[in-house]
Amino acid sequence: MTARKKVILDVDTGVDDALAIMLAVTSGELDILGITTVSGNVSLDQATLNTCKILELLGVSGQIPVCRGADKPLVRDSVFEHRVHGSDGIGGALTGMTVTKQPEAERAEDFIIRQVLAQPGEVTLIMTAPLTNLARALHKCPELTEHAAEVIVMGGVVQGFGNITPTAEYNMYVDPEAAKLVLAAGFPRLTLVGLDVTRKALLSADDIARLQNPVIRDYVEKSTADYRKRYWERNGVQACALHDPLAVGVALNRSFVTVRDYYVDVETRSDLCDGQTVCDFQNRLGRPANAGVCLEVDAPAFLECFINSLNSNSFNSLNQ
Ligand code: BDR
Ligand code: CA
């Protein structure tokens, strides 16, 4: 048996962050060292509560530590996404749930630094939120770049339009200073899973109907109901995009995506374009590549992985 890949998830849970956590847990292929939370779609407190709720729903809350991180972007004000994710961030799907799990005392950036340094070259960071926590970790420990196995970022868009402004993707827009720092830090392996591919990874009502575990099916159905409605109103598609789950998918199986190396930077000083990810396709700036950019995705293969993981036997026996 091959060793499971060691990962830390950094989330702002969020409808699709929750689905990303569910995929990571149910895949059985990842050793989830911990989950760090950050202000983004919802406040830090709400993102942390939602993360604990999802772990309890999955029956793994005793096995995965949760650490709280930044309660706002590095220098800007928070920009919550309640329009998309609902007032509680997970579409009201777990409103009545009582939670016993508590976050750890250790801060997110210290947890990331400690885990990466203790296991050099082994830990993959899967970032599905504004990059504030990783930027803070780099500020404390610049040598993190030498010891992380890989950083996988759900963020940005290089060949299409934005989803919060005409040019910017939400995670990049909320904390562009943090994103700029992370991209410039010098990680030898940093993969950008942007809207170019996540918009093609769709989950429909028919896909949800294929989920066998009633607890999970009910949760996914409820939590994504408004999210799918909004996606339909905005994009004319009867489904919702699995943005954050695809970042986990890339950690599970890189062949889901086609990746090319480019120099990428983030705009931080523009009225119109803050948070835009600028990809130097023709190397006009003459700078070395700093990111592997996902350009294509095998969406059906990824969707099968997503559904099969959530239907996996070991997980079902815990929750029927
Ligand atoms: C990203 O923005 C957030 O709203 C989602 O959770 C995802 O991480 C998509 O642009
Ligand atoms: Ca997210």
mmCIF file of C-alpha atoms and ligand atoms in Angstrom:
data_model
loop_
_atom_site.group_PDB
_atom_site.id
_atom_site.type_symbol
_atom_site.label_atom_id
_atom_site.label_comp_id
_atom_site.label_asym_id
_atom_site.label_seq_id
_atom_site.Cartn_x
_atom_site.Cartn_y
_atom_site.Cartn_z
ATOM 1 C CA MET A 1 0.000 0.000 0.000
ATOM 2 C CA THR A 2 1.383 3.440 -0.906
ATOM 3 C CA ALA A 3 1.667 6.000 1.872
ATOM 4 C CA ARG A 4 -1.142 8.527 1.996
ATOM 5 C CA LYS A 5 -0.208 12.036 0.921
ATOM 6 C CA LYS A 6 0.137 14.372 3.918
ATOM 7 C CA VAL A 7 -1.950 17.500 3.530
ATOM 8 C CA ILE A 8 -3.142 20.564 5.402
ATOM 9 C CA LEU A 9 -6.360 22.162 4.144
ATOM 10 C CA ASP A 10 -6.762 25.915 4.543
ATOM 11 C CA VAL A 11 -10.425 26.880 4.244
ATOM 12 C CA ASP A 12 -13.032 29.637 4.664
ATOM 13 C CA THR A 13 -15.902 27.155 4.874
ATOM 14 C CA GLY A 14 -18.111 28.007 2.511
ATOM 15 C CA VAL A 15 -20.427 25.631 0.602
ATOM 16 C CA ASP A 16 -17.671 24.388 -1.709
ATOM 17 C CA ASP A 17 -14.963 24.339 0.995
ATOM 18 C CA ALA A 18 -17.232 21.954 2.906
ATOM 19 C CA LEU A 19 -17.466 19.720 -0.171
ATOM 20 C CA ALA A 20 -13.678 19.886 -0.512
ATOM 21 C CA ILE A 21 -13.280 18.706 3.093
ATOM 22 C CA MET A 22 -15.764 15.902 2.424
ATOM 23 C CA LEU A 23 -13.817 14.772 -0.639
ATOM 24 C CA ALA A 24 -10.498 14.904 1.216
ATOM 25 C CA VAL A 25 -11.838 12.851 4.129
ATOM 26 C CA THR A 26 -13.831 10.287 2.164
ATOM 27 C CA SER A 27 -11.151 9.667 -0.473
ATOM 28 C CA GLY A 28 -9.166 7.743 2.152
ATOM 29 C CA GLU A 29 -6.045 8.685 0.186
ATOM 30 C CA LEU A 30 -4.990 11.738 2.159
ATOM 31 C CA ASP A 31 -3.438 11.965 5.597
ATOM 32 C CA ILE A 32 -5.120 15.180 6.749
ATOM 33 C CA LEU A 33 -2.735 16.614 9.354
ATOM 34 C CA GLY A 34 -5.141 19.412 10.140
ATOM 35 C CA ILE A 35 -7.455 22.066 8.802
ATOM 36 C CA THR A 36 -6.711 25.760 9.198
ATOM 37 C CA THR A 37 -9.441 28.372 8.926
ATOM 38 C CA VAL A 38 -9.472 31.966 7.748
ATOM 39 C CA SER A 39 -11.834 34.860 7.212
ATOM 40 C CA GLY A 40 -13.237 34.792 3.676
ATOM 41 C CA ASN A 41 -16.682 33.698 2.531
ATOM 42 C CA VAL A 42 -17.755 34.158 6.152
ATOM 43 C CA SER A 43 -16.120 35.386 9.348
ATOM 44 C CA LEU A 44 -13.288 33.399 10.925
ATOM 45 C CA ASP A 45 -15.618 32.270 13.728
ATOM 46 C CA GLN A 46 -18.266 31.057 11.295
ATOM 47 C CA ALA A 47 -15.721 29.344 9.010
ATOM 48 C CA THR A 48 -14.280 27.539 12.035
ATOM 49 C CA LEU A 49 -17.709 26.496 13.305
ATOM 50 C CA ASN A 50 -18.698 25.245 9.845
ATOM 51 C CA THR A 51 -15.467 23.250 9.564
ATOM 52 C CA CYS A 52 -16.075 21.593 12.943
ATOM 53 C CA LYS A 53 -19.659 20.808 11.920
ATOM 54 C CA ILE A 54 -18.551 19.109 8.701
ATOM 55 C CA LEU A 55 -15.988 16.997 10.560
ATOM 56 C CA GLU A 56 -18.670 15.957 13.056
ATOM 57 C CA LEU A 57 -21.073 15.131 10.233
ATOM 58 C CA LEU A 58 -18.380 12.900 8.746
ATOM 59 C CA GLY A 59 -17.633 11.271 12.093
ATOM 60 C CA VAL A 60 -13.957 12.277 12.051
ATOM 61 C CA SER A 61 -13.913 15.264 14.389
ATOM 62 C CA GLY A 62 -11.701 13.447 16.898
ATOM 63 C CA GLN A 63 -9.046 12.721 14.288
ATOM 64 C CA ILE A 64 -8.464 16.048 12.553
ATOM 65 C CA PRO A 65 -7.346 19.171 14.431
ATOM 66 C CA VAL A 66 -8.771 22.538 13.394
ATOM 67 C CA CYS A 67 -6.709 25.707 13.915
ATOM 68 C CA ARG A 68 -8.012 29.248 13.634
ATOM 69 C CA GLY A 69 -6.098 31.722 11.512
ATOM 70 C CA ALA A 70 -6.507 35.305 10.381
ATOM 71 C CA ASP A 71 -9.742 37.132 11.132
ATOM 72 C CA LYS A 72 -9.207 39.565 8.275
ATOM 73 C CA PRO A 73 -7.015 40.037 5.183
ATOM 74 C CA LEU A 74 -3.453 41.378 5.608
ATOM 75 C CA VAL A 75 -4.277 45.037 4.984
ATOM 76 C CA ARG A 76 -7.833 45.229 3.647
ATOM 77 C CA ASP A 77 -11.300 44.889 5.096
ATOM 78 C CA SER A 78 -13.132 41.576 4.877
ATOM 79 C CA VAL A 79 -15.429 40.918 1.911
ATOM 80 C CA PHE A 80 -17.899 38.203 2.885
ATOM 81 C CA GLU A 81 -19.852 36.218 0.286
ATOM 82 C CA HIS A 82 -23.183 35.676 2.033
ATOM 83 C CA ARG A 83 -25.004 36.216 -1.277
ATOM 84 C CA VAL A 84 -23.433 33.013 -2.585
ATOM 85 C CA HIS A 85 -22.960 30.868 0.518
ATOM 86 C CA GLY A 86 -25.911 31.982 2.670
ATOM 87 C CA SER A 87 -25.908 33.759 6.029
ATOM 88 C CA ASP A 88 -24.120 30.849 7.771
ATOM 89 C CA GLY A 89 -21.848 29.971 4.819
ATOM 90 C CA ILE A 90 -23.208 26.461 4.254
ATOM 91 C CA GLY A 91 -26.662 27.306 2.935
ATOM 92 C CA GLY A 92 -28.357 26.759 6.301
ATOM 93 C CA ALA A 93 -27.919 22.996 5.945
ATOM 94 C CA LEU A 94 -26.680 22.268 9.486
ATOM 95 C CA THR A 95 -28.485 24.994 11.404
ATOM 96 C CA GLY A 96 -29.715 22.829 14.282
ATOM 97 C CA MET A 97 -26.515 20.859 14.780
ATOM 98 C CA THR A 98 -24.850 21.055 18.191
ATOM 99 C CA VAL A 99 -21.090 20.967 17.957
ATOM 100 C CA THR A 100 -18.779 19.582 20.608
ATOM 101 C CA LYS A 101 -15.541 19.884 18.652
ATOM 102 C CA GLN A 102 -13.405 22.868 19.602
ATOM 103 C CA PRO A 103 -10.534 24.387 17.621
ATOM 104 C CA GLU A 104 -6.958 23.986 18.928
ATOM 105 C CA ALA A 105 -5.162 26.757 20.793
ATOM 106 C CA GLU A 106 -2.373 26.805 18.198
ATOM 107 C CA ARG A 107 -2.733 29.463 15.499
ATOM 108 C CA ALA A 108 -3.067 28.448 11.864
ATOM 109 C CA GLU A 109 0.251 29.883 10.704
ATOM 110 C CA ASP A 110 2.140 28.243 13.591
ATOM 111 C CA PHE A 111 0.466 24.913 12.863
ATOM 112 C CA ILE A 112 1.436 25.146 9.183
ATOM 113 C CA ILE A 113 5.046 26.047 10.032
ATOM 114 C CA ARG A 114 5.370 23.324 12.677
ATOM 115 C CA GLN A 115 3.954 20.571 10.483
ATOM 116 C CA VAL A 116 5.920 21.499 7.362
ATOM 117 C CA LEU A 117 9.239 21.845 9.198
ATOM 118 C CA ALA A 118 8.706 18.571 11.085
ATOM 119 C CA GLN A 119 8.158 16.667 7.838
ATOM 120 C CA PRO A 120 10.321 18.395 5.243
ATOM 121 C CA GLY A 121 9.329 17.692 1.646
ATOM 122 C CA GLU A 122 6.236 15.747 2.684
ATOM 123 C CA VAL A 123 3.398 18.176 3.347
ATOM 124 C CA THR A 124 1.109 19.504 0.616
ATOM 125 C CA LEU A 125 -0.826 22.669 1.441
ATOM 126 C CA ILE A 126 -4.267 22.783 -0.173
ATOM 127 C CA MET A 127 -5.479 26.384 -0.034
ATOM 128 C CA THR A 128 -9.156 27.026 -0.844
ATOM 129 C CA ALA A 129 -9.550 30.500 0.644
ATOM 130 C CA PRO A 130 -7.882 33.915 0.645
ATOM 131 C CA LEU A 131 -4.153 33.301 1.178
ATOM 132 C CA THR A 132 -3.787 35.313 4.391
ATOM 133 C CA ASN A 133 -2.724 32.392 6.608
ATOM 134 C CA LEU A 134 0.032 31.234 4.268
ATOM 135 C CA ALA A 135 1.296 34.804 3.798
ATOM 136 C CA ARG A 136 1.507 35.155 7.578
ATOM 137 C CA ALA A 137 3.300 31.830 7.873
ATOM 138 C CA LEU A 138 5.825 32.946 5.232
ATOM 139 C CA HIS A 139 6.386 36.197 7.087
ATOM 140 C CA LYS A 140 7.339 34.222 10.220
ATOM 141 C CA CYS A 141 9.216 31.487 8.402
ATOM 142 C CA PRO A 142 10.407 32.323 4.846
ATOM 143 C CA GLU A 143 12.193 28.952 4.577
ATOM 144 C CA LEU A 144 8.786 27.280 4.447
ATOM 145 C CA THR A 145 9.168 27.424 0.670
ATOM 146 C CA GLU A 146 12.063 24.956 0.825
ATOM 147 C CA HIS A 147 10.204 22.404 2.904
ATOM 148 C CA ALA A 148 6.627 22.259 1.607
ATOM 149 C CA ALA A 149 6.073 19.443 -0.888
ATOM 150 C CA GLU A 150 3.585 21.471 -2.891
ATOM 151 C CA VAL A 151 1.110 24.307 -2.570
ATOM 152 C CA ILE A 152 -2.184 23.868 -4.411
ATOM 153 C CA VAL A 153 -4.229 27.061 -4.576
ATOM 154 C CA MET A 154 -7.848 27.354 -5.644
ATOM 155 C CA GLY A 155 -7.685 30.862 -6.938
ATOM 156 C CA GLY A 156 -7.430 33.191 -9.888
ATOM 157 C CA VAL A 157 -8.484 33.048 -13.507
ATOM 158 C CA VAL A 158 -6.101 33.559 -16.420
ATOM 159 C CA GLN A 159 -8.197 33.193 -19.585
ATOM 160 C CA GLY A 160 -11.667 34.235 -18.532
ATOM 161 C CA PHE A 161 -13.657 36.676 -16.470
ATOM 162 C CA GLY A 162 -13.781 37.043 -12.726
ATOM 163 C CA ASN A 163 -16.487 35.985 -10.293
ATOM 164 C CA ILE A 164 -16.373 38.965 -7.911
ATOM 165 C CA THR A 165 -15.239 41.745 -10.257
ATOM 166 C CA PRO A 166 -14.979 41.640 -14.053
ATOM 167 C CA THR A 167 -11.350 40.508 -13.797
ATOM 168 C CA ALA A 168 -10.827 38.955 -10.351
ATOM 169 C CA GLU A 169 -11.588 35.613 -8.783
ATOM 170 C CA TYR A 170 -12.875 35.859 -5.194
ATOM 171 C CA ASN A 171 -9.949 34.336 -3.208
ATOM 172 C CA MET A 172 -7.414 36.535 -5.022
ATOM 173 C CA TYR A 173 -9.606 39.615 -4.746
ATOM 174 C CA VAL A 174 -10.166 39.376 -0.989
ATOM 175 C CA ASP A 175 -6.478 39.367 -0.082
ATOM 176 C CA PRO A 176 -4.424 40.261 -3.170
ATOM 177 C CA GLU A 177 -1.427 41.347 -1.050
ATOM 178 C CA ALA A 178 -1.296 37.876 0.493
ATOM 179 C CA ALA A 179 -1.655 36.219 -2.916
ATOM 180 C CA LYS A 180 1.153 38.358 -4.328
ATOM 181 C CA LEU A 181 3.436 37.375 -1.440
ATOM 182 C CA VAL A 182 2.672 33.676 -1.849
ATOM 183 C CA LEU A 183 3.275 33.764 -5.608
ATOM 184 C CA ALA A 184 6.559 35.631 -5.163
ATOM 185 C CA ALA A 185 7.783 33.477 -2.262
ATOM 186 C CA GLY A 186 9.611 30.948 -4.423
ATOM 187 C CA PHE A 187 7.734 27.693 -3.805
ATOM 188 C CA PRO A 188 9.275 25.222 -6.268
ATOM 189 C CA ARG A 189 5.879 23.585 -6.797
ATOM 190 C CA LEU A 190 2.853 25.857 -6.664
ATOM 191 C CA THR A 191 -0.248 24.879 -8.641
ATOM 192 C CA LEU A 192 -3.029 27.334 -9.448
ATOM 193 C CA VAL A 193 -6.452 25.751 -9.792
ATOM 194 C CA GLY A 194 -8.413 28.698 -11.110
ATOM 195 C CA LEU A 195 -11.838 29.416 -12.528
ATOM 196 C CA ASP A 196 -10.515 28.378 -15.970
ATOM 197 C CA VAL A 197 -10.909 24.775 -14.808
ATOM 198 C CA THR A 198 -13.182 24.928 -11.752
ATOM 199 C CA ARG A 199 -16.024 26.417 -13.822
ATOM 200 C CA LYS A 200 -15.994 23.184 -15.841
ATOM 201 C CA ALA A 201 -16.196 20.926 -12.764
ATOM 202 C CA LEU A 202 -19.944 21.015 -12.218
ATOM 203 C CA LEU A 203 -22.282 19.269 -9.799
ATOM 204 C CA SER A 204 -25.930 18.911 -10.876
ATOM 205 C CA ALA A 205 -29.072 17.696 -9.086
ATOM 206 C CA ASP A 206 -28.723 14.398 -11.003
ATOM 207 C CA ASP A 207 -25.176 13.986 -9.678
ATOM 208 C CA ILE A 208 -26.361 14.622 -6.124
ATOM 209 C CA ALA A 209 -29.071 11.982 -6.586
ATOM 210 C CA ARG A 210 -26.266 9.433 -7.132
ATOM 211 C CA LEU A 211 -25.017 9.891 -3.551
ATOM 212 C CA GLN A 212 -25.948 6.758 -1.642
ATOM 213 C CA ASN A 213 -25.587 7.822 1.959
ATOM 214 C CA PRO A 214 -28.818 9.647 2.909
ATOM 215 C CA VAL A 215 -27.128 11.868 5.489
ATOM 216 C CA ILE A 216 -24.544 13.018 2.976
ATOM 217 C CA ARG A 217 -26.985 13.297 0.079
ATOM 218 C CA ASP A 218 -29.355 15.363 2.189
ATOM 219 C CA TYR A 219 -26.553 17.633 3.354
ATOM 220 C CA VAL A 220 -25.163 18.177 -0.172
ATOM 221 C CA GLU A 221 -28.650 18.745 -1.571
ATOM 222 C CA LYS A 222 -29.561 21.324 1.091
ATOM 223 C CA SER A 223 -26.245 23.123 1.322
ATOM 224 C CA THR A 224 -25.978 23.615 -2.450
ATOM 225 C CA ALA A 225 -29.637 24.464 -3.190
ATOM 226 C CA ASP A 226 -29.265 28.269 -3.183
ATOM 227 C CA TYR A 227 -25.704 28.025 -4.502
ATOM 228 C CA ARG A 228 -26.979 26.092 -7.535
ATOM 229 C CA LYS A 229 -29.887 28.526 -7.971
ATOM 230 C CA ARG A 230 -27.510 31.460 -7.993
ATOM 231 C CA TYR A 231 -25.189 29.688 -10.428
ATOM 232 C CA TRP A 232 -28.184 29.174 -12.743
ATOM 233 C CA GLU A 233 -29.242 32.825 -12.512
ATOM 234 C CA ARG A 234 -25.709 34.086 -13.109
ATOM 235 C CA ASN A 235 -24.375 31.527 -15.600
ATOM 236 C CA GLY A 236 -27.399 29.796 -17.123
ATOM 237 C CA VAL A 237 -26.158 26.394 -15.938
ATOM 238 C CA GLN A 238 -28.312 24.031 -13.831
ATOM 239 C CA ALA A 239 -25.483 23.002 -11.499
ATOM 240 C CA CYS A 240 -22.828 24.524 -9.302
ATOM 241 C CA ALA A 241 -19.073 24.713 -9.689
ATOM 242 C CA LEU A 242 -16.912 22.481 -7.510
ATOM 243 C CA HIS A 243 -14.201 25.132 -7.166
ATOM 244 C CA ASP A 244 -12.588 24.010 -3.912
ATOM 245 C CA PRO A 245 -13.147 20.256 -4.355
ATOM 246 C CA LEU A 246 -11.155 20.406 -7.590
ATOM 247 C CA ALA A 247 -8.104 21.655 -5.643
ATOM 248 C CA VAL A 248 -8.394 18.511 -3.518
ATOM 249 C CA GLY A 249 -8.902 16.534 -6.733
ATOM 250 C CA VAL A 250 -5.586 17.830 -8.056
ATOM 251 C CA ALA A 251 -3.886 16.641 -4.857
ATOM 252 C CA LEU A 252 -5.480 13.218 -5.339
ATOM 253 C CA ASN A 253 -4.776 12.829 -9.023
ATOM 254 C CA ARG A 254 -2.861 15.422 -11.009
ATOM 255 C CA SER A 255 -3.901 13.820 -14.281
ATOM 256 C CA PHE A 256 -7.358 15.393 -13.851
ATOM 257 C CA VAL A 257 -5.804 18.639 -15.092
ATOM 258 C CA THR A 258 -3.457 19.893 -17.775
ATOM 259 C CA VAL A 259 -0.876 22.166 -16.198
ATOM 260 C CA ARG A 260 1.612 24.573 -17.810
ATOM 261 C CA ASP A 261 4.291 26.587 -16.034
ATOM 262 C CA TYR A 262 4.106 30.381 -16.258
ATOM 263 C CA TYR A 263 5.034 33.511 -14.389
ATOM 264 C CA VAL A 264 1.906 34.741 -12.594
ATOM 265 C CA ASP A 265 1.404 37.889 -10.518
ATOM 266 C CA VAL A 266 -1.546 39.569 -8.844
ATOM 267 C CA GLU A 267 -2.672 43.172 -9.297
ATOM 268 C CA THR A 268 -2.864 45.133 -6.028
ATOM 269 C CA ARG A 269 -2.915 48.781 -7.142
ATOM 270 C CA SER A 270 -5.820 49.261 -9.502
ATOM 271 C CA ASP A 271 -9.331 50.619 -8.996
ATOM 272 C CA LEU A 272 -10.745 48.244 -11.570
ATOM 273 C CA CYS A 273 -8.461 45.240 -11.540
ATOM 274 C CA ASP A 274 -7.318 44.546 -7.961
ATOM 275 C CA GLY A 275 -7.040 40.810 -7.448
ATOM 276 C CA GLN A 276 -6.628 40.029 -11.139
ATOM 277 C CA THR A 277 -4.189 37.180 -11.773
ATOM 278 C CA VAL A 278 -1.925 38.174 -14.646
ATOM 279 C CA CYS A 279 -0.365 35.193 -16.410
ATOM 280 C CA ASP A 280 2.610 35.979 -18.638
ATOM 281 C CA PHE A 281 1.776 33.491 -21.426
ATOM 282 C CA GLN A 282 4.399 34.894 -23.800
ATOM 283 C CA ASN A 283 7.051 35.577 -21.144
ATOM 284 C CA ARG A 284 7.051 39.263 -21.994
ATOM 285 C CA LEU A 285 8.364 40.115 -18.521
ATOM 286 C CA GLY A 286 11.250 37.670 -18.909
ATOM 287 C CA ARG A 287 10.729 36.238 -15.442
ATOM 288 C CA PRO A 288 11.042 32.565 -14.499
ATOM 289 C CA ALA A 289 7.848 30.586 -14.044
ATOM 290 C CA ASN A 290 6.531 30.601 -10.472
ATOM 291 C CA ALA A 291 3.338 28.564 -10.891
ATOM 292 C CA GLY A 292 1.856 25.594 -12.653
ATOM 293 C CA VAL A 293 -1.392 26.924 -14.090
ATOM 294 C CA CYS A 294 -4.285 24.527 -14.700
ATOM 295 C CA LEU A 295 -5.624 25.138 -18.203
ATOM 296 C CA GLU A 296 -7.812 22.096 -18.904
ATOM 297 C CA VAL A 297 -9.694 19.597 -16.763
ATOM 298 C CA ASP A 298 -11.095 16.134 -17.352
ATOM 299 C CA ALA A 299 -14.339 17.088 -15.607
ATOM 300 C CA PRO A 300 -16.118 13.712 -15.968
ATOM 301 C CA ALA A 301 -13.155 11.851 -14.446
ATOM 302 C CA PHE A 302 -12.984 14.286 -11.551
ATOM 303 C CA LEU A 303 -16.740 14.093 -10.958
ATOM 304 C CA GLU A 304 -16.559 10.286 -10.827
ATOM 305 C CA CYS A 305 -13.812 10.576 -8.234
ATOM 306 C CA PHE A 306 -15.936 13.017 -6.208
ATOM 307 C CA ILE A 307 -19.089 10.857 -6.281
ATOM 308 C CA ASN A 308 -17.232 7.582 -5.707
ATOM 309 C CA SER A 309 -15.364 9.016 -2.732
ATOM 310 C CA LEU A 310 -18.543 10.260 -1.078
ATOM 311 C CA ASN A 311 -20.080 6.832 -1.765
ATOM 312 C CA SER A 312 -17.117 4.911 -0.382
ATOM 313 C CA ASN A 313 -17.949 1.963 1.891
ATOM 314 C CA SER A 314 -15.783 2.748 4.874
ATOM 315 C CA PHE A 315 -17.384 6.126 5.119
ATOM 316 C CA ASN A 316 -20.936 4.849 4.645
ATOM 317 C CA SER A 317 -20.620 2.392 7.507
ATOM 318 C CA LEU A 318 -19.874 5.302 9.837
ATOM 319 C CA ASN A 319 -22.958 7.263 8.958
ATOM 320 C CA GLN A 320 -25.880 5.083 7.896
HETATM 321 C C1 BDR B 1 -13.714 30.574 -4.425
HETATM 322 O O1 BDR B 1 -14.366 31.655 -3.775
HETATM 323 C C2 BDR B 1 -15.106 31.202 -2.683
HETATM 324 O O2 BDR B 1 -16.345 31.846 -2.631
HETATM 325 C C3 BDR B 1 -15.231 29.705 -2.859
HETATM 326 O O3 BDR B 1 -15.309 29.062 -1.595
HETATM 327 C C4 BDR B 1 -13.988 29.334 -3.596
HETATM 328 O O4 BDR B 1 -12.904 29.118 -2.718
HETATM 329 C C5 BDR B 1 -14.202 30.498 -5.855
HETATM 330 O O5 BDR B 1 -13.874 31.669 -6.527
HETATM 331 CA CA CA B 2 -13.291 28.693 -0.376
#
